[in-house]
Amino acid sequence: MGEVLVLVDQVDGAVRKVTTELLTLARRLGEPAAVWAGPGYGDAAAATLAEFGAATVYVADDAAFAEHPVAPKAELLAQLVADRSPVAVLIPSTAEGKEVAGRLAVKTGSGVITDAVDITAELIATQSVFGGSTVVHSKVTTGTPIFTVRGNSVAPEAAAAAGTRADVSVSLSEAATKASVTGRTTAVKGGRPDLTEAAIVVSGGRGVGGAEGFSVVEALADALGAAVGASRAATDAGWYPHQFQVGQTGKTVSPQLYIANGISGAIQHRAGMQTSKTIVVVNKDPEAPIFELADFGVVGDLFTVVPQLTTEIAKRAQ
Ligand SMILES: Cc1cc2nc3c(=O)[nH]c(=O)nc-3n(C[C@H](O)[C@H](O)[C@H](O)COP(=O)(O)OP(=O)(O)OC[C@H]3O[C@@H](n4cnc5c(N)ncnc54)[C@H](O)[C@@H]3O)c2cc1C
């Protein structure tokens, strides 16, 4: 069984959830091998990668990977592709991940598929395109298939493997170190999970009627341990910060559960959430297009329905 390289997404040595999802997916395609770029590889990271099935962990812990963005990672992966001839390379579908993938594709003469939400054992990827109106199945036919995979596309499942460390040294080109990171500022985080990583997202739209209306959305999110999202109508009105906007010009989310409250379901909003596994809708208009996507829908006033839902969930948590 050939190797499947998985580029590890990590912050200060902590493995991000998307990596465990990619390792789970990689097991379908071959033998997962994690690729760690940068300093900070420690016991906790090693344990997580082994727990989720990494047979090998290629560790390139040179500080240059943290000091220079993107290009060094592409050179590291290109070297591993040349040395190891993997079956495929999986990279998280972040802005940086997609740039790494593009550069890697050029360096290795390979095809690349971005924003995959699924990959079969036959290496056929599923993408949701044109604002989510079309589902595409495609396959790389040249070189080593490179995929960027959206967070939350796969539920992570543990399957312990050896996680054998293999140190890798790369002599980076001068071109790869031309851009330098000059500073880092940690985003101030609330108690809720990150919107793009959350397993559950509870969103509010124009139907919440104002900034104060988001309190019912937040209360439901907190009862479920969920992230809060918003439609553009809500963020443009200043009711909720723009960083929580879901949609074509906001964040793309693909949680296990998405609860849309007072959102009509415009194509631009759907583009950011329609690959969610289960979609629940609360809307007072039975004709609202969002009901077309709903697995479960409630026609009603969200200020009546959502607090009842929150109360019921809080009871179950007791
Ligand atoms: C280029 C472009 C990019 C865009 N990008 C995005 C994007 O990234 N994300 C995005 O969301 N939009 C985006 N939009 C905007 C999009 O077209 C819609 O205008 C927007 O999604 C509408 O938001 P909404 O559903 O909250 O509001 P509306 O369409 O006004 O819908 C409000 C809904 O709330 C319901 N409602 C009202 N009161 C209640 C109540 N008390 N209880 C229950 N239901 C109630 C109504 O029945 C209605 O269905 C974009 C538009 C363009 C042109």
Coordinates of C-alpha atoms and ligand atoms in Angstrom, one line a residue:
M1 CA 0.0 0.0 0.0
G2 CA 1.5 3.3 -1.1
E3 CA 2.0 6.3 1.2
V4 CA -0.4 9.2 1.3
L5 CA 1.3 12.4 2.5
V6 CA -0.8 14.6 4.8
L7 CA 0.6 18.1 5.5
V8 CA 0.0 18.8 9.2
D9 CA -1.8 22.0 10.2
Q10 CA -0.5 23.0 13.6
V11 CA -0.3 26.1 15.8
D12 CA 2.6 26.3 18.3
G13 CA 3.0 22.5 18.2
A14 CA -0.7 21.7 18.7
V15 CA -2.2 19.6 15.9
R16 CA -5.4 21.2 14.5
K17 CA -8.5 19.1 14.1
V18 CA -8.4 19.3 10.3
T19 CA -5.2 17.2 10.3
T20 CA -7.0 14.4 12.1
E21 CA -9.7 14.6 9.5
L22 CA -7.2 14.3 6.6
L23 CA -5.4 11.4 8.3
T24 CA -8.8 9.6 8.5
L25 CA -9.5 10.3 4.9
A26 CA -5.9 9.3 3.9
R27 CA -6.5 5.8 5.4
R28 CA -9.0 5.1 2.6
L29 CA -6.3 5.9 -0.1
G30 CA -3.2 4.2 1.3
E31 CA -0.9 4.4 4.3
P32 CA -1.0 7.8 6.0
A33 CA 2.3 9.7 6.5
A34 CA 2.1 13.0 8.2
V35 CA 4.5 15.8 7.2
W36 CA 5.5 18.2 10.0
A37 CA 7.0 21.5 8.9
G38 CA 8.6 23.8 11.5
P39 CA 9.8 23.7 15.1
G40 CA 7.7 22.5 18.0
Y41 CA 7.2 18.8 17.2
G42 CA 6.7 17.3 20.6
D43 CA 5.1 14.4 22.4
A44 CA 1.5 15.7 22.3
A45 CA 1.7 16.2 18.5
A46 CA 3.4 12.8 18.0
A47 CA 0.6 11.1 20.1
T48 CA -2.2 12.8 18.1
L49 CA -0.7 11.9 14.7
A50 CA -0.1 8.3 15.7
E51 CA -3.6 8.0 17.3
F52 CA -5.2 9.1 14.0
G53 CA -3.3 6.7 11.8
A54 CA 0.1 8.2 10.8
A55 CA 2.4 5.3 10.2
T56 CA 5.3 7.7 9.6
V57 CA 5.8 11.3 10.6
Y58 CA 8.3 13.2 8.4
V59 CA 9.6 15.9 10.6
A60 CA 11.4 19.0 9.1
D61 CA 11.8 21.1 12.2
D62 CA 14.0 23.8 10.7
A63 CA 13.0 27.3 12.0
A64 CA 12.9 28.5 8.3
F65 CA 9.5 26.8 8.0
A66 CA 8.1 29.2 10.6
E67 CA 10.1 32.2 9.4
H68 CA 9.1 32.1 5.8
P69 CA 5.5 31.4 4.7
V70 CA 4.2 28.9 2.1
A71 CA 7.1 28.4 -0.3
P72 CA 9.4 26.3 2.0
K73 CA 6.5 23.9 2.7
A74 CA 6.0 23.4 -1.0
E75 CA 9.7 22.6 -1.4
L76 CA 9.6 20.1 1.4
L77 CA 6.6 18.3 0.0
A78 CA 8.1 18.4 -3.5
Q79 CA 11.2 16.7 -2.1
L80 CA 9.1 14.1 -0.4
V81 CA 7.1 13.4 -3.5
A82 CA 10.3 12.9 -5.4
D83 CA 11.8 10.6 -2.7
R84 CA 8.8 8.6 -1.7
S85 CA 6.5 8.6 -4.8
P86 CA 3.3 8.8 -2.7
V87 CA -0.2 7.8 -3.9
A88 CA -1.5 11.3 -3.2
V89 CA -0.8 14.4 -1.1
L90 CA -3.6 15.8 1.1
I91 CA -3.4 19.4 2.3
P92 CA -5.9 21.4 4.4
S93 CA -8.0 23.8 2.3
T94 CA -6.8 26.9 4.0
A95 CA -5.6 30.0 2.1
E96 CA -2.0 28.9 2.9
G97 CA -2.8 25.3 2.1
K98 CA -4.2 26.1 -1.3
E99 CA -1.1 28.2 -2.2
V100 CA 1.2 25.4 -1.0
A101 CA -0.8 22.9 -3.2
G102 CA -0.6 25.2 -6.3
R103 CA 3.2 25.6 -5.9
L104 CA 3.6 21.8 -5.3
A105 CA 1.6 21.1 -8.4
V106 CA 3.9 23.3 -10.5
K107 CA 7.1 21.8 -9.0
T108 CA 6.0 18.2 -9.5
G109 CA 4.1 18.6 -12.8
S110 CA 1.0 17.2 -11.1
G111 CA -2.7 17.9 -11.2
V112 CA -4.3 19.6 -8.2
I113 CA -7.9 19.6 -7.0
T114 CA -8.8 22.2 -4.4
D115 CA -11.7 22.4 -1.9
A116 CA -12.5 18.7 -2.1
V117 CA -15.2 17.6 0.4
D118 CA -14.6 13.9 -0.2
I119 CA -12.2 11.5 -2.0
T120 CA -12.9 7.9 -2.9
A121 CA -10.4 5.0 -2.7
E122 CA -10.2 5.4 -6.5
L123 CA -8.9 9.0 -5.9
I124 CA -12.1 10.6 -7.3
A125 CA -12.7 13.9 -5.5
T126 CA -16.0 15.6 -4.8
Q127 CA -16.2 19.4 -5.0
S128 CA -19.1 21.8 -4.6
V129 CA -18.8 24.6 -7.2
F130 CA -20.7 27.6 -8.7
G131 CA -21.9 28.8 -5.4
G132 CA -22.8 25.3 -4.4
S133 CA -25.3 24.8 -7.2
T134 CA -23.2 22.0 -8.8
V135 CA -21.4 18.9 -7.5
V136 CA -18.3 17.9 -9.4
H137 CA -16.5 14.5 -9.3
S138 CA -13.0 14.7 -10.7
K139 CA -9.8 12.9 -10.9
V140 CA -6.1 13.9 -11.3
T141 CA -4.7 12.3 -14.4
T142 CA -1.2 13.7 -14.4
G143 CA 1.6 13.3 -11.8
T144 CA 0.9 12.8 -8.1
P145 CA -2.6 13.7 -7.2
I146 CA -2.7 16.7 -4.9
F147 CA -5.9 17.5 -3.0
T148 CA -6.8 20.3 -0.7
V149 CA -9.6 19.2 1.6
R150 CA -12.1 21.4 3.4
G151 CA -12.3 21.2 7.1
N152 CA -15.1 19.2 8.6
S153 CA -15.6 17.2 5.4
V154 CA -14.8 14.0 7.2
A155 CA -15.5 13.0 10.8
P156 CA -12.1 12.2 12.4
E157 CA -11.8 8.6 13.6
A158 CA -8.9 7.3 15.7
A159 CA -7.0 4.2 14.3
A160 CA -3.7 3.9 16.1
A161 CA -0.5 3.5 14.0
A162 CA 3.2 3.5 14.7
G163 CA 3.8 7.2 14.0
T164 CA 7.5 6.5 13.4
R165 CA 9.5 9.7 13.3
A166 CA 11.6 10.2 10.2
D167 CA 13.7 13.4 10.2
V168 CA 13.9 15.2 6.8
S169 CA 16.3 18.0 5.9
V170 CA 15.7 20.2 3.0
S171 CA 18.0 22.8 1.5
L172 CA 15.6 25.5 0.7
S173 CA 16.1 27.6 -2.4
E174 CA 16.9 31.3 -2.1
A175 CA 13.5 32.1 -3.8
A176 CA 11.7 30.1 -1.1
T177 CA 13.0 32.4 1.7
K178 CA 12.4 35.8 0.0
A179 CA 9.3 36.5 2.0
S180 CA 9.6 36.6 5.8
V181 CA 7.2 36.6 8.7
T182 CA 7.9 39.8 10.6
G183 CA 5.4 39.4 13.4
R184 CA 2.5 37.3 14.7
T185 CA -0.5 38.5 16.6
T186 CA -2.8 36.0 18.3
A187 CA -6.5 36.6 17.5
V188 CA -8.5 37.2 20.7
K189 CA -10.8 34.2 21.0
G190 CA -14.0 33.8 22.8
G191 CA -15.1 30.6 24.5
R192 CA -16.7 29.3 21.4
P193 CA -15.1 26.9 18.9
D194 CA -13.5 28.3 15.7
L195 CA -16.2 28.8 13.0
T196 CA -14.5 26.8 10.3
E197 CA -13.6 23.9 12.6
A198 CA -16.8 23.7 14.7
A199 CA -18.8 20.4 14.5
I200 CA -22.0 22.5 15.0
V201 CA -22.7 26.0 13.7
V202 CA -25.8 28.0 14.7
S203 CA -26.3 31.0 12.4
G204 CA -28.6 34.0 12.4
G205 CA -29.7 36.2 9.6
R206 CA -31.8 39.3 9.0
G207 CA -34.7 37.5 10.7
V208 CA -33.0 38.1 14.1
G209 CA -34.0 41.7 13.6
G210 CA -31.0 43.4 15.3
A211 CA -27.7 43.0 17.2
E212 CA -29.6 42.2 20.4
G213 CA -31.6 39.4 18.5
F214 CA -28.3 37.4 18.2
S215 CA -28.6 36.7 22.0
V216 CA -31.1 33.9 21.2
V217 CA -28.7 32.5 18.5
E218 CA -25.8 32.6 20.9
A219 CA -27.7 31.0 23.7
L220 CA -28.6 28.0 21.5
A221 CA -24.9 27.8 20.2
D222 CA -23.7 27.8 23.8
A223 CA -26.1 25.1 24.8
L224 CA -24.8 22.9 22.0
G225 CA -21.1 23.9 22.3
A226 CA -21.4 25.4 18.8
A227 CA -19.9 28.3 16.9
V228 CA -22.0 31.2 15.8
G229 CA -22.3 32.2 12.2
A230 CA -24.2 35.0 10.4
S231 CA -25.6 35.9 7.0
R232 CA -24.2 38.8 5.1
A233 CA -27.4 40.8 5.7
A234 CA -26.7 40.5 9.4
T235 CA -23.0 41.4 9.2
D236 CA -23.5 44.2 6.7
A237 CA -26.1 45.7 9.1
G238 CA -23.4 45.6 11.9
W239 CA -25.4 43.2 14.0
Y240 CA -22.6 40.7 14.1
P241 CA -18.9 40.9 13.3
H242 CA -17.9 40.3 9.6
Q243 CA -15.5 37.5 10.6
F244 CA -18.5 35.3 11.4
Q245 CA -20.1 35.7 8.0
V246 CA -20.9 32.4 6.3
G247 CA -21.1 32.3 2.5
Q248 CA -19.5 33.1 -0.8
T249 CA -17.8 36.2 0.5
G250 CA -17.4 34.9 4.0
K251 CA -16.3 31.6 5.6
T252 CA -17.1 28.2 4.2
V253 CA -18.3 25.8 6.8
S254 CA -19.1 22.1 6.6
P255 CA -20.1 21.1 10.1
Q256 CA -22.0 18.0 11.2
L257 CA -24.9 20.2 12.1
Y258 CA -25.9 23.7 10.7
I259 CA -28.8 25.5 12.2
A260 CA -30.0 28.5 10.1
N261 CA -32.3 30.9 12.0
G262 CA -34.0 33.7 10.1
I263 CA -31.9 33.1 7.0
S264 CA -33.7 33.0 3.6
G265 CA -31.1 30.8 1.8
A266 CA -29.7 33.1 -0.9
I267 CA -27.3 31.3 -3.3
Q268 CA -24.4 33.2 -1.8
H269 CA -25.2 32.0 1.7
R270 CA -25.7 28.4 0.5
A271 CA -22.3 28.5 -1.1
G272 CA -20.8 28.6 2.4
M273 CA -22.8 26.0 4.2
Q274 CA -24.6 23.6 2.0
T275 CA -22.1 20.8 2.4
S276 CA -23.1 20.7 6.1
K277 CA -24.1 17.1 7.0
T278 CA -27.4 17.9 8.7
I279 CA -29.2 21.2 8.1
V280 CA -31.9 22.5 10.4
V281 CA -33.9 25.6 9.5
V282 CA -36.1 27.9 11.6
N283 CA -37.9 30.5 9.4
K284 CA -41.3 32.0 9.6
D285 CA -41.8 31.9 5.8
P286 CA -42.7 28.4 4.6
E287 CA -41.6 29.5 1.0
A288 CA -38.1 30.5 2.1
P289 CA -35.6 28.8 -0.3
I290 CA -33.5 27.6 2.6
F291 CA -36.1 24.9 3.3
E292 CA -35.0 23.2 0.0
L293 CA -31.7 22.3 1.8
A294 CA -33.2 21.5 5.1
D295 CA -33.1 18.0 6.7
F296 CA -35.4 19.3 9.4
G297 CA -37.3 22.5 9.3
V298 CA -39.6 24.5 11.6
V299 CA -41.9 27.1 10.2
G300 CA -42.2 29.6 13.0
D301 CA -40.9 32.7 14.7
L302 CA -37.4 32.1 15.8
F303 CA -37.9 34.1 19.0
T304 CA -40.5 31.5 20.0
V305 CA -38.9 28.4 18.5
V306 CA -35.2 28.9 19.3
P307 CA -35.5 29.5 23.1
Q308 CA -37.6 26.4 23.4
L309 CA -35.0 24.4 21.6
T310 CA -32.3 25.9 23.9
T311 CA -34.3 24.9 27.0
E312 CA -34.8 21.4 25.8
I313 CA -31.1 20.9 25.0
A314 CA -30.1 22.4 28.3
K315 CA -32.4 19.8 30.0
R316 CA -30.8 16.9 28.2
A317 CA -27.3 18.2 29.2
Q318 CA -28.2 18.0 32.9
Ligands
LIG1 C1 -21.6 39.2 -4.6 C2 -22.4 38.9 -3.4 C3 -21.8 38.1 -2.4 C4 -22.6 37.8 -1.3 N1 -22.0 37.0 -0.3 C5 -22.8 36.6 0.7 C6 -22.3 35.8 1.8 O1 -21.1 35.4 1.8 N2 -23.1 35.3 2.8 C7 -24.4 35.7 2.8 O2 -25.1 35.3 3.7 N3 -24.9 36.5 1.9 C8 -24.2 37.0 0.8 N4 -24.7 37.8 -0.1 C9 -26.0 38.3 0.2 C10 -27.2 37.4 -0.2 O3 -27.5 37.6 -1.6 C11 -28.4 37.7 0.6 O4 -28.8 39.1 0.5 C12 -28.2 37.4 2.1 O5 -27.7 36.1 2.3 C13 -29.6 37.5 2.8 O6 -29.4 37.3 4.2 P1 -30.6 36.8 5.1 O7 -31.0 35.5 4.6 O8 -30.2 36.9 6.5 O9 -31.7 37.9 4.8 P2 -33.1 37.9 4.1 O10 -32.9 37.4 2.7 O11 -33.7 39.2 4.3 O12 -33.9 36.8 4.8 C14 -34.4 36.9 6.1 C15 -35.2 35.7 6.4 O13 -35.6 35.7 7.8 C16 -36.9 35.2 7.9 N5 -37.5 35.8 9.1 C17 -37.7 37.1 9.4 N6 -38.1 37.3 10.6 C18 -38.1 36.1 11.2 C19 -38.5 35.6 12.5 N7 -38.8 36.4 13.5 N8 -38.4 34.2 12.7 C20 -38.0 33.4 11.7 N9 -37.7 33.8 10.5 C21 -37.7 35.1 10.2 C22 -37.6 35.7 6.6 O14 -38.7 34.9 6.3 C23 -36.5 35.6 5.6 O15 -36.5 34.3 5.0 C24 -24.0 38.2 -1.2 C25 -24.5 38.9 -2.2 C26 -23.8 39.2 -3.3 C27 -24.4 40.0 -4.4

